[in-house]
Coordinates of C-alpha atoms and ligand atoms in Angstrom, one line a residue:
M5 CA -82.8 74.9 147.6
A6 CA -85.8 73.7 150.0
E7 CA -88.0 71.0 148.5
M8 CA -91.9 72.6 147.7
I9 CA -94.3 71.3 150.0
V10 CA -97.4 72.4 149.9
T11 CA -100.4 71.0 151.8
P12 CA -104.1 72.7 153.7
W13 CA -101.5 72.3 156.9
E14 CA -98.4 73.1 155.3
V15 CA -96.3 75.6 153.4
K16 CA -92.7 74.9 153.1
G17 CA -90.1 76.1 150.1
E18 CA -89.8 78.1 147.1
I19 CA -93.3 77.7 146.1
D20 CA -93.2 77.0 141.8
Y21 CA -96.9 77.8 141.3
D22 CA -96.8 76.7 137.7
K23 CA -96.2 72.9 139.5
L24 CA -98.7 73.3 141.7
L25 CA -101.3 74.3 139.1
L26 CA -100.3 71.1 137.2
E27 CA -100.4 68.7 140.2
F28 CA -103.8 70.2 141.7
G29 CA -105.6 70.5 138.0
L30 CA -106.3 74.0 138.1
K31 CA -106.3 76.1 135.4
R32 CA -104.9 79.7 134.7
I33 CA -107.0 82.5 134.4
D34 CA -106.4 83.5 130.8
E35 CA -106.8 87.1 129.6
K36 CA -110.4 86.6 128.7
L37 CA -111.0 85.5 132.2
K38 CA -109.5 88.4 133.4
K39 CA -111.5 91.0 131.4
R40 CA -114.6 89.2 132.6
L41 CA -113.9 89.5 135.8
Q42 CA -112.9 92.9 135.4
K43 CA -116.0 94.4 134.1
K44 CA -117.8 93.9 137.1
L45 CA -114.7 94.3 139.3
G46 CA -112.8 97.3 137.9
D47 CA -109.0 97.3 137.4
N48 CA -108.2 95.0 140.4
I49 CA -105.1 95.1 142.2
F50 CA -105.1 91.4 142.4
L51 CA -106.3 90.2 139.4
R52 CA -104.3 92.9 137.3
R53 CA -101.1 91.3 139.1
G54 CA -101.9 87.8 138.9
I55 CA -101.9 87.4 142.7
F56 CA -105.3 85.5 142.4
F57 CA -104.6 83.5 139.5
A58 CA -106.1 80.1 139.0
H59 CA -109.8 78.9 139.2
R60 CA -112.1 75.6 139.1
D61 CA -115.2 76.2 136.6
L62 CA -115.1 80.0 137.1
D63 CA -116.6 80.6 133.3
W64 CA -118.8 78.4 134.0
L65 CA -120.1 80.0 137.3
L66 CA -120.3 83.3 134.9
D67 CA -122.3 82.1 132.0
E68 CA -124.6 80.9 135.2
Y69 CA -124.7 84.5 136.3
D70 CA -125.2 86.4 133.1
K71 CA -128.2 83.9 133.1
K72 CA -129.6 85.2 136.3
N73 CA -128.6 81.7 138.0
Y74 CA -126.7 84.1 141.0
F75 CA -123.9 82.4 142.7
Y76 CA -123.1 82.8 146.6
L77 CA -119.7 83.1 148.2
Y78 CA -117.9 80.7 150.7
T79 CA -114.2 81.6 152.0
G80 CA -112.7 80.5 155.9
R81 CA -110.3 80.7 158.5
G82 CA -109.0 77.9 160.6
P83 CA -108.6 79.7 163.7
S84 CA -105.3 78.7 165.1
G85 CA -104.0 82.1 166.2
H86 CA -104.1 86.0 165.9
T87 CA -104.8 86.9 161.8
H88 CA -101.9 88.2 159.8
L89 CA -101.6 90.4 157.0
G90 CA -101.2 87.0 154.9
H91 CA -104.4 86.2 156.2
L92 CA -106.1 89.4 154.7
L93 CA -105.7 89.4 151.3
P94 CA -107.9 86.9 149.9
W95 CA -110.4 88.9 152.6
I96 CA -110.6 92.1 150.5
F97 CA -110.4 90.4 147.6
T98 CA -113.6 88.4 148.8
K99 CA -115.1 91.5 149.8
E100 CA -114.6 93.0 146.3
L101 CA -116.1 90.1 144.9
Q102 CA -118.7 90.6 147.0
D103 CA -119.5 94.4 146.4
A104 CA -118.8 93.8 142.5
Y105 CA -121.5 91.2 142.3
N106 CA -123.6 92.1 145.4
T107 CA -123.5 88.6 146.8
K108 CA -124.4 86.6 150.1
L109 CA -121.3 85.6 151.9
V110 CA -120.5 82.3 154.0
F111 CA -117.9 82.3 156.2
Q112 CA -116.7 79.3 158.2
L113 CA -114.5 79.4 161.0
T114 CA -112.8 75.8 161.4
D115 CA -112.2 75.1 165.4
D116 CA -112.8 72.0 164.9
E117 CA -110.2 71.7 162.4
K118 CA -107.5 73.8 164.5
F119 CA -108.2 71.8 167.6
L120 CA -107.3 68.4 165.5
F121 CA -104.5 69.8 163.6
S122 CA -102.3 71.3 166.5
S123 CA -100.3 69.5 169.3
T124 CA -100.8 72.3 171.7
L125 CA -104.4 74.4 171.6
S126 CA -106.6 73.4 173.9
V127 CA -110.6 74.3 172.7
G128 CA -110.6 77.1 174.9
D129 CA -107.5 78.6 173.1
V130 CA -109.2 77.9 169.8
E131 CA -112.3 79.5 170.9
K132 CA -110.5 82.2 172.4
F133 CA -108.7 82.7 168.5
T134 CA -112.3 82.1 167.5
N135 CA -113.5 85.4 168.8
E136 CA -110.1 87.4 167.8
N137 CA -110.7 86.4 164.2
I138 CA -114.1 87.2 163.9
L139 CA -113.3 91.2 164.8
D140 CA -110.5 91.2 161.8
I141 CA -113.4 89.3 159.4
I142 CA -115.5 91.9 160.2
A143 CA -112.9 94.3 159.9
V144 CA -112.1 93.9 156.1
G145 CA -115.8 95.6 155.6
F146 CA -118.4 92.7 154.5
D147 CA -121.7 94.0 154.3
P148 CA -123.9 92.2 157.7
K149 CA -127.1 92.1 155.9
K150 CA -125.2 89.7 153.1
T151 CA -122.6 87.7 155.4
E152 CA -123.0 85.0 157.9
I153 CA -120.2 83.9 160.1
Y154 CA -120.4 80.3 161.1
T155 CA -118.1 78.3 163.5
D156 CA -118.2 74.6 163.0
M157 CA -118.7 73.7 166.7
R158 CA -121.4 76.7 167.9
N159 CA -122.7 76.0 164.7
A160 CA -122.9 72.4 164.6
K161 CA -126.1 71.6 164.6
D162 CA -126.9 72.9 161.3
F163 CA -123.0 71.5 159.7
Y164 CA -123.6 68.0 161.5
P165 CA -126.0 66.4 159.5
Q166 CA -125.2 68.1 156.1
A167 CA -121.4 66.8 157.2
V168 CA -122.3 63.2 157.5
R169 CA -123.9 63.4 154.4
V170 CA -120.4 64.0 152.6
A171 CA -118.1 62.0 155.1
K172 CA -120.8 58.9 153.9
H173 CA -119.2 59.1 150.4
I174 CA -115.3 59.5 151.4
T175 CA -113.4 56.4 152.3
F176 CA -109.9 56.0 154.7
S177 CA -108.1 55.5 151.5
T178 CA -109.0 58.8 149.9
A179 CA -108.7 60.7 152.8
K180 CA -105.0 58.9 153.0
A181 CA -104.2 59.7 149.2
V182 CA -105.2 63.3 149.3
F183 CA -104.3 64.3 152.7
G184 CA -101.4 62.1 153.2
F185 CA -102.8 61.0 156.7
E186 CA -101.1 57.5 158.1
N187 CA -103.0 55.1 160.8
D188 CA -102.0 56.7 163.2
S189 CA -103.6 59.9 162.6
N190 CA -106.2 60.5 164.5
I191 CA -109.8 60.3 163.5
G192 CA -111.0 63.5 163.7
K193 CA -108.2 64.9 161.0
I194 CA -109.8 61.9 158.5
F195 CA -113.6 63.1 159.0
F196 CA -112.4 66.4 159.2
T197 CA -112.7 67.5 155.4
S198 CA -116.4 66.7 155.4
M199 CA -117.2 70.0 157.5
Q200 CA -115.2 72.1 155.6
A201 CA -117.3 70.8 152.5
V202 CA -120.5 72.3 154.1
P203 CA -120.3 75.6 153.2
A204 CA -120.0 75.0 149.5
F205 CA -123.9 73.5 149.9
I206 CA -125.1 75.0 152.7
E207 CA -126.7 77.4 150.8
S208 CA -128.4 74.9 148.5
V209 CA -129.9 72.9 151.5
N210 CA -131.6 76.2 153.3
K211 CA -132.6 77.3 150.3
G212 CA -134.1 74.3 149.3
K213 CA -133.0 74.8 145.5
N214 CA -129.8 74.5 143.7
V215 CA -127.2 77.5 144.4
P216 CA -124.0 78.2 142.6
C217 CA -121.2 78.8 145.0
L218 CA -117.8 80.6 144.2
I219 CA -114.5 79.8 146.9
P220 CA -111.8 82.2 146.9
H221 CA -109.1 80.2 149.0
A222 CA -104.9 80.4 149.3
I223 CA -104.1 77.7 147.1
D224 CA -103.1 75.3 149.8
Q225 CA -106.9 74.8 150.8
D226 CA -107.7 73.2 147.3
P227 CA -107.4 69.2 148.5
H228 CA -109.9 69.9 150.3
F229 CA -112.4 71.5 147.3
R230 CA -111.1 68.8 144.9
V231 CA -113.0 66.0 147.3
T232 CA -116.1 67.7 148.0
R233 CA -116.2 68.7 144.0
D234 CA -116.2 64.9 143.8
I235 CA -118.9 64.4 146.5
L236 CA -121.5 67.4 145.8
P237 CA -122.9 65.7 142.6
K238 CA -123.6 62.5 144.4
L239 CA -125.7 64.6 146.9
G240 CA -127.9 66.3 143.8
Y241 CA -125.4 69.7 144.2
Y242 CA -123.8 71.7 141.8
K243 CA -119.9 71.6 142.3
P244 CA -118.4 74.1 143.7
S245 CA -116.5 76.7 141.7
S246 CA -113.2 78.5 143.5
I247 CA -110.6 80.3 142.4
Q248 CA -107.1 80.6 143.8
C249 CA -104.1 83.2 144.8
K250 CA -100.9 83.0 146.2
F251 CA -99.3 83.5 149.4
I252 CA -97.7 86.5 150.8
P253 CA -94.0 85.8 152.3
G254 CA -93.5 85.8 155.8
L255 CA -90.4 88.7 156.4
G256 CA -87.7 85.7 157.0
K257 CA -86.7 83.5 154.1
D258 CA -88.8 81.5 152.1
G259 CA -92.5 80.1 152.6
K260 CA -95.6 82.4 153.4
M261 CA -95.8 83.9 156.5
S262 CA -96.4 81.3 159.5
S263 CA -98.2 82.5 163.1
S264 CA -95.7 79.9 164.5
E265 CA -92.7 82.5 163.8
P266 CA -94.5 85.8 165.1
E267 CA -91.4 88.1 164.2
T268 CA -91.7 86.9 160.2
C269 CA -95.9 88.0 160.3
I270 CA -97.1 91.2 160.7
F271 CA -100.2 91.0 163.1
T272 CA -103.6 92.8 163.2
I273 CA -102.8 93.1 166.6
D274 CA -99.4 94.5 166.1
T275 CA -98.1 98.5 166.9
S276 CA -96.9 100.8 164.6
K277 CA -93.6 99.8 167.0
D278 CA -93.8 95.8 166.7
I279 CA -94.3 96.5 162.5
E280 CA -91.2 99.0 162.4
R281 CA -89.1 96.1 164.4
K282 CA -90.1 93.5 162.2
I283 CA -90.1 95.2 158.9
K284 CA -86.5 96.5 160.6
K285 CA -85.4 93.1 160.8
A286 CA -86.7 91.4 157.9
F287 CA -84.6 89.2 155.3
T288 CA -84.4 91.0 151.7
G289 CA -82.9 90.4 148.0
G290 CA -80.4 92.5 149.5
R291 CA -76.3 92.2 148.6
E292 CA -73.7 91.1 152.0
S293 CA -72.7 95.3 152.2
L294 CA -73.3 98.2 150.8
E295 CA -70.9 98.5 148.2
E296 CA -71.7 95.0 146.7
Q297 CA -75.2 96.1 146.5
K298 CA -74.3 99.6 144.4
K299 CA -72.1 97.6 142.1
L300 CA -74.2 94.6 141.8
G301 CA -78.2 95.3 142.8
G302 CA -80.2 93.3 144.6
N303 CA -83.0 91.2 143.8
P304 CA -86.1 92.1 144.5
D305 CA -88.0 88.8 142.8
I306 CA -86.7 86.9 146.2
C307 CA -87.1 90.0 148.4
P308 CA -90.2 89.8 150.7
I309 CA -90.4 93.5 150.9
Y310 CA -90.8 94.0 147.2
Q311 CA -93.5 91.1 148.1
Y312 CA -95.4 93.8 150.1
F313 CA -95.7 96.5 147.9
Y314 CA -96.4 94.0 145.2
N315 CA -99.1 92.5 146.7
L316 CA -100.8 95.3 148.9
F317 CA -98.6 98.4 149.5
E318 CA -97.7 100.1 146.1
E319 CA -101.0 100.3 143.4
D320 CA -99.6 102.3 140.5
D321 CA -97.8 100.0 138.6
E322 CA -95.3 102.6 137.3
K323 CA -94.0 103.4 140.5
L324 CA -93.6 99.9 141.4
E325 CA -91.6 99.3 138.2
D326 CA -89.2 102.2 139.2
R327 CA -88.8 100.3 142.5
F328 CA -87.8 97.1 140.7
R329 CA -85.2 98.7 138.4
R330 CA -83.8 101.0 141.4
C331 CA -83.1 98.0 143.2
K332 CA -81.9 96.2 140.6
N333 CA -79.6 99.1 139.5
G334 CA -78.2 99.2 142.7
K335 CA -79.5 102.9 143.2
L336 CA -81.7 101.5 146.0
M337 CA -80.7 100.4 149.5
C338 CA -82.5 98.0 151.2
G339 CA -82.7 100.3 154.3
E340 CA -84.6 103.1 152.2
C341 CA -86.6 100.7 150.6
K342 CA -87.2 99.5 154.5
Q343 CA -88.3 103.2 155.5
D344 CA -90.9 103.2 152.4
L345 CA -92.9 100.6 153.6
I346 CA -92.5 100.8 157.1
P347 CA -95.2 103.7 157.1
R348 CA -97.7 102.5 154.3
V349 CA -98.2 99.1 156.8
Q350 CA -98.7 100.8 159.8
K351 CA -101.6 103.1 158.1
F352 CA -103.0 100.1 156.7
M353 CA -103.1 98.0 160.7
K354 CA -104.2 101.7 162.2
E355 CA -107.1 101.9 160.1
H356 CA -108.2 98.2 160.4
Q357 CA -107.5 98.5 164.0
E358 CA -110.3 100.8 164.2
R359 CA -112.7 99.1 162.3
R360 CA -111.6 96.1 163.9
E361 CA -112.7 98.0 167.3
K362 CA -116.0 99.3 166.0
A363 CA -116.8 95.6 165.1
K364 CA -117.0 94.2 168.7
K365 CA -120.2 95.7 168.5
L366 CA -121.2 94.4 165.0
V367 CA -120.5 90.5 165.9
S368 CA -124.0 89.6 166.8
K369 CA -125.4 90.7 163.6
F370 CA -122.6 88.4 161.4
L371 CA -123.3 85.6 164.0
V372 CA -125.9 82.6 162.6
K373 CA -127.8 81.9 165.7
Ligands
LIG408 N1 -109.0 75.5 156.4 C1 -108.8 76.9 156.4 C2 -107.7 76.8 157.2 O1 -107.3 77.0 157.6 C3 -110.1 77.4 156.6 C4 -111.3 77.7 156.0 C5 -112.2 76.8 155.8 C6 -111.2 77.8 154.6 N2 -113.3 76.8 154.6 C7 -112.5 77.7 154.4 C8 -110.3 79.0 153.4 C9 -112.7 77.9 152.7 C10 -111.0 79.0 152.2 C11 -112.3 78.9 152.2 O2 -107.5 78.1 156.9

């Protein structure tokens, strides 16, 4: 089995979420906390299915909310390529949080990060993807009156003075220990985490009083926020709370969807034909031959196609279970299962693309000047 690697810049191998939880020191979302969230969010598929499954200090944040000390949301995107389905999932959940709690959202695009950590992207490339990604963010449906999109380089005037306050409290040995940097890592990488910390307290800076912050994110980003949480109290701010999700797998074998392997991801700019081709070619939990599959059944647990139904494309628990069972019993063949998925993904993307077109006119409403 491939070794598990989960860092903010690399996700590889079969992911053992229990182990990650322990290693990172996260708490599982228990029944009580889930119920508390569901009171506001309703019967949310991401909570019900354990896709958002871990957190830091979420109980505290909700206690504060009950005391009318309202929080804001912070999430982000590294503009290293086109947006794919895997990116949309936490954004959709963030939108649901925004609607349910009626909160402000600060959305950060780390254009600096993607330049510093890439061996191929120029500043111009990153800027291009920033503009493209912004359309997808808007297309998710965030409230323009309550959402601010920042990019690190364009909004440096606001961000940099705050980032240096954070940076002063991070030593090179901490950065090495948390992120695995070496002496030959470029110095921009070493500084970068201080930029990702800024949106976790920018609202407090702007408001001139402490405002609680909740960060929804995929679990690989947690190392940044571990550091952020250590430092913010030293600057007089709250530690941010956070809520973590699992990854949507790519259409190839193991790991998350990776833009570096375009045929394993479904991008928001893909045509219906692309979607069909990619799904048809996808890895599955199926057997070598039809006969074998009829006899032995498939393995939905390792199947990305099943994961797509699970994460986004089958809301009905009974129908999902039925699919699982029919696969295991050798009744459902991969070809048929893929045929069920293709039109759902095509429809989802078509609707997203329509909103993405409309987003072009809305950009200025979301950007911070
Ligand atoms: N570093 C993240 C990435 O590479 C982008 C990001 C910035 C982010 N701030 C965030 C993601 C807050 C989640 C939450 O994708």
